[in-house]
Coordinates of C-alpha atoms in Angstrom, one line a residue:
X330 CA -53.2 49.9 -99.8
X331 CA -49.6 48.6 -99.2
X332 CA -48.8 47.8 -95.6
X333 CA -45.8 49.7 -94.3
X334 CA -43.2 47.5 -92.7
X335 CA -41.9 49.7 -89.7
X336 CA -39.5 48.3 -87.1
X337 CA -39.7 49.2 -83.4
X338 CA -36.1 50.3 -83.3
X339 CA -36.4 51.3 -79.6
X340 CA -37.7 47.9 -78.3
X341 CA -34.3 46.7 -77.2
X342 CA -33.9 49.8 -75.0
X343 CA -37.4 49.8 -73.5
X344 CA -35.7 48.7 -70.1
X345 CA -32.8 51.1 -70.2
X346 CA -33.8 54.4 -68.4
X347 CA -30.9 56.6 -70.2
X348 CA -32.6 55.9 -73.7
X349 CA -35.7 57.7 -72.3
X350 CA -37.8 55.6 -74.9
X351 CA -40.9 57.0 -73.7
X352 CA -39.8 60.6 -74.7
X353 CA -37.7 59.7 -77.8
X354 CA -40.4 60.4 -80.3
X355 CA -41.2 63.9 -79.0
X356 CA -37.5 64.7 -78.6
X357 CA -36.6 64.3 -82.2
X358 CA -39.9 66.0 -83.3
X359 CA -38.5 68.8 -81.2
X360 CA -35.0 68.6 -82.8
X361 CA -36.7 68.6 -86.5
X362 CA -38.3 72.0 -85.5
X363 CA -35.4 73.5 -83.7
X364 CA -33.0 72.7 -86.4
X365 CA -34.3 75.7 -88.4
X366 CA -33.5 78.1 -85.7
X367 CA -30.4 80.0 -85.8
X368 CA -29.0 78.0 -88.7
X369 CA -26.0 79.1 -90.6
X370 CA -26.7 80.8 -93.7
X371 CA -24.7 81.2 -97.0
X372 CA -22.1 83.7 -95.8
X373 CA -19.3 83.0 -98.7
X374 CA -20.3 86.2 -100.9
X375 CA -19.8 88.6 -98.0
X376 CA -16.5 87.2 -96.9
X377 CA -14.1 88.5 -99.0
X378 CA -11.0 86.7 -97.2
X379 CA -12.7 83.4 -97.1
X380 CA -13.6 80.9 -100.0
X381 CA -15.0 77.2 -100.1
X382 CA -11.2 76.0 -100.3
X383 CA -10.1 77.8 -97.2
X384 CA -13.4 76.7 -95.3
X385 CA -12.7 73.2 -96.2
X386 CA -8.9 73.8 -95.1
X387 CA -10.2 74.8 -91.5
X388 CA -12.9 72.1 -91.3
X389 CA -10.4 69.3 -92.3
X390 CA -8.0 70.7 -89.5
X391 CA -10.8 70.8 -87.1
X392 CA -11.8 67.2 -87.8
X393 CA -8.1 66.1 -87.5
X394 CA -7.6 67.8 -84.3
X395 CA -11.0 66.2 -82.9
X396 CA -9.5 62.7 -83.5
X397 CA -6.1 63.8 -82.3
X398 CA -7.7 65.0 -78.9
X399 CA -10.3 61.9 -78.6
X400 CA -13.2 64.1 -78.6
X401 CA -16.6 63.0 -79.2
X402 CA -18.3 63.1 -82.5
X403 CA -21.1 65.6 -81.1
X404 CA -18.3 68.1 -80.1
X405 CA -17.0 67.9 -83.8
X406 CA -20.4 68.7 -85.3
X407 CA -20.9 71.5 -82.7
X408 CA -17.8 72.8 -83.6
X409 CA -18.5 73.2 -87.4
X410 CA -21.8 74.7 -86.6
X411 CA -20.1 77.3 -84.4
X412 CA -17.6 78.2 -87.3
X413 CA -20.5 78.6 -89.9
X414 CA -22.8 80.4 -87.6
X415 CA -20.1 82.9 -86.5
X416 CA -19.1 83.5 -90.2
X417 CA -22.8 84.1 -90.9
X418 CA -22.8 86.9 -88.4
X419 CA -19.4 88.4 -88.7
X420 CA -17.0 89.7 -91.5
X421 CA -13.8 88.2 -91.1
X422 CA -10.6 89.9 -92.6
X423 CA -7.9 88.2 -90.9
X424 CA -8.8 84.3 -91.8
X425 CA -5.5 83.6 -93.3
X426 CA -3.8 84.7 -89.8
X427 CA -6.3 82.2 -88.2
X428 CA -5.2 79.2 -90.5
X429 CA -1.6 79.8 -89.4
X430 CA -2.4 78.0 -86.1
X431 CA 0.0 80.3 -84.2
X432 CA -1.9 81.5 -81.2
X433 CA -1.3 82.1 -77.6
X434 CA -3.4 80.8 -74.9
X435 CA -4.7 84.4 -74.1
X436 CA -5.5 85.1 -77.8
X437 CA -7.6 81.8 -78.1
X438 CA -9.6 82.6 -75.1
X439 CA -10.1 86.2 -76.0
X440 CA -11.4 84.8 -79.5
X441 CA -13.4 82.2 -77.7
X442 CA -15.3 84.8 -75.8
X443 CA -15.8 87.1 -78.8
X444 CA -17.4 83.9 -80.7
X445 CA -19.6 83.2 -77.7
X446 CA -20.8 86.7 -77.3
X447 CA -21.7 86.8 -80.8
X448 CA -23.8 83.6 -80.7
X449 CA -25.2 84.9 -77.5
X450 CA -24.1 81.5 -75.8
X451 CA -26.7 79.9 -78.0
X452 CA -24.9 76.4 -78.4
X453 CA -27.7 73.9 -77.8
X454 CA -28.5 73.2 -81.3
X455 CA -29.8 70.1 -82.9
X456 CA -26.8 69.0 -85.3
X457 CA -26.6 66.5 -88.2
X458 CA -25.0 64.2 -85.7
X459 CA -28.0 64.0 -83.3
X460 CA -30.1 62.9 -86.3
X461 CA -27.4 60.4 -87.4
X462 CA -27.5 58.7 -84.1
X463 CA -31.0 57.9 -84.5
X464 CA -30.8 57.1 -88.2
X465 CA -28.2 54.7 -87.8
X466 CA -30.4 52.7 -85.4
X467 CA -33.2 53.2 -87.9
X468 CA -30.9 51.7 -90.6
X469 CA -30.4 48.9 -88.3
X470 CA -26.7 49.3 -89.3
X471 CA -24.0 46.9 -88.4
X472 CA -20.6 48.3 -87.8
X473 CA -19.4 48.6 -91.3
X474 CA -22.7 50.5 -92.2
X475 CA -22.3 52.5 -89.2
X476 CA -18.8 53.9 -90.0
X477 CA -19.8 54.4 -93.5
X478 CA -22.7 56.4 -92.5
X479 CA -20.4 58.5 -90.0
X480 CA -17.7 58.9 -92.7
X481 CA -20.2 60.5 -95.0
X482 CA -21.4 62.9 -92.3
X483 CA -18.1 63.9 -91.6
X484 CA -17.3 64.4 -95.2
X485 CA -20.4 66.4 -95.4
X486 CA -18.9 68.9 -92.9
X487 CA -16.2 69.9 -95.2
X488 CA -18.8 70.4 -98.0
X489 CA -19.9 74.1 -97.8
X490 CA -22.7 73.5 -100.4
X491 CA -24.6 71.4 -97.9
X492 CA -25.0 74.4 -95.6
X493 CA -28.3 75.1 -97.5
X494 CA -30.0 71.8 -96.3
X495 CA -31.1 71.2 -92.8
X496 CA -29.0 68.9 -90.5
X497 CA -31.8 66.2 -90.7
X498 CA -31.8 66.2 -94.6
X499 CA -27.8 65.8 -94.4
X500 CA -28.1 63.1 -92.1
X501 CA -30.5 61.2 -94.2
X502 CA -28.5 61.7 -97.2
X503 CA -25.4 60.2 -95.4
X504 CA -27.5 57.1 -94.7
X505 CA -28.6 56.7 -98.1
X506 CA -25.0 57.4 -99.7
X507 CA -23.8 54.6 -97.1
X508 CA -26.4 52.2 -98.3
X509 CA -25.6 52.7 -101.8
X510 CA -21.7 52.5 -101.3
X511 CA -22.2 49.1 -99.6
X512 CA -24.6 48.2 -102.1
X513 CA -27.4 47.2 -99.7
X514 CA -30.3 45.1 -101.1
X515 CA -32.7 47.9 -99.7
X516 CA -31.5 51.5 -99.9
X517 CA -34.3 52.8 -98.2
X518 CA -36.8 51.3 -95.9
X519 CA -40.3 52.3 -94.4
X520 CA -38.6 52.5 -91.0
X521 CA -36.0 55.0 -92.3
X522 CA -38.8 57.1 -94.1
X523 CA -40.8 57.0 -90.9
X524 CA -37.8 58.3 -88.7
X525 CA -36.3 60.6 -91.1
X526 CA -39.4 62.0 -92.5
X527 CA -38.0 61.7 -95.9
X528 CA -38.8 59.3 -98.9
X529 CA -36.5 57.8 -101.1
X530 CA -36.9 60.6 -103.7
X531 CA -36.3 63.3 -101.2
X532 CA -32.7 62.2 -100.3
X533 CA -31.7 61.5 -104.1

């Protein structure tokens, strides 16, 4: 039986209390379970005023606004989750009007309340970003690889077809795609398989 070569990726953080190393495995096991709860579902067929292209435009604008405002990546992924989850639950007949981006502060607050109420204020969800953070570490990524992984992660936000896959799988695929792009000698390691729970064939 071949011996697995799994790196102890949390060893450098063992003295960092903020890294909660003693709980990190349980935490990510919990994330993997919870990622299936209240996931956005395929909603495009029931949305007459929305298509894949319009959604991509909205997400592209969201990404641009995120960078302009200097927000965290976690906020970006949560924003896209909220958009998709809301559109899963509600029929929207004025999406083109929304994309005009001409809104008053009052209308924005009113819409924000409507969205939060429809989502029942359930916003604590494992997004692909949470898994990307962990998998970047498991990939032992240098800055170039890390940036490429996050690039593919953000590219995936605009790709509607990825809604059918769980966030953990999307994050794992971003790591694999980045390794392929940078022509890494090892595209998928035992360490990545351990922490993602996917084999190389799973992410192909």
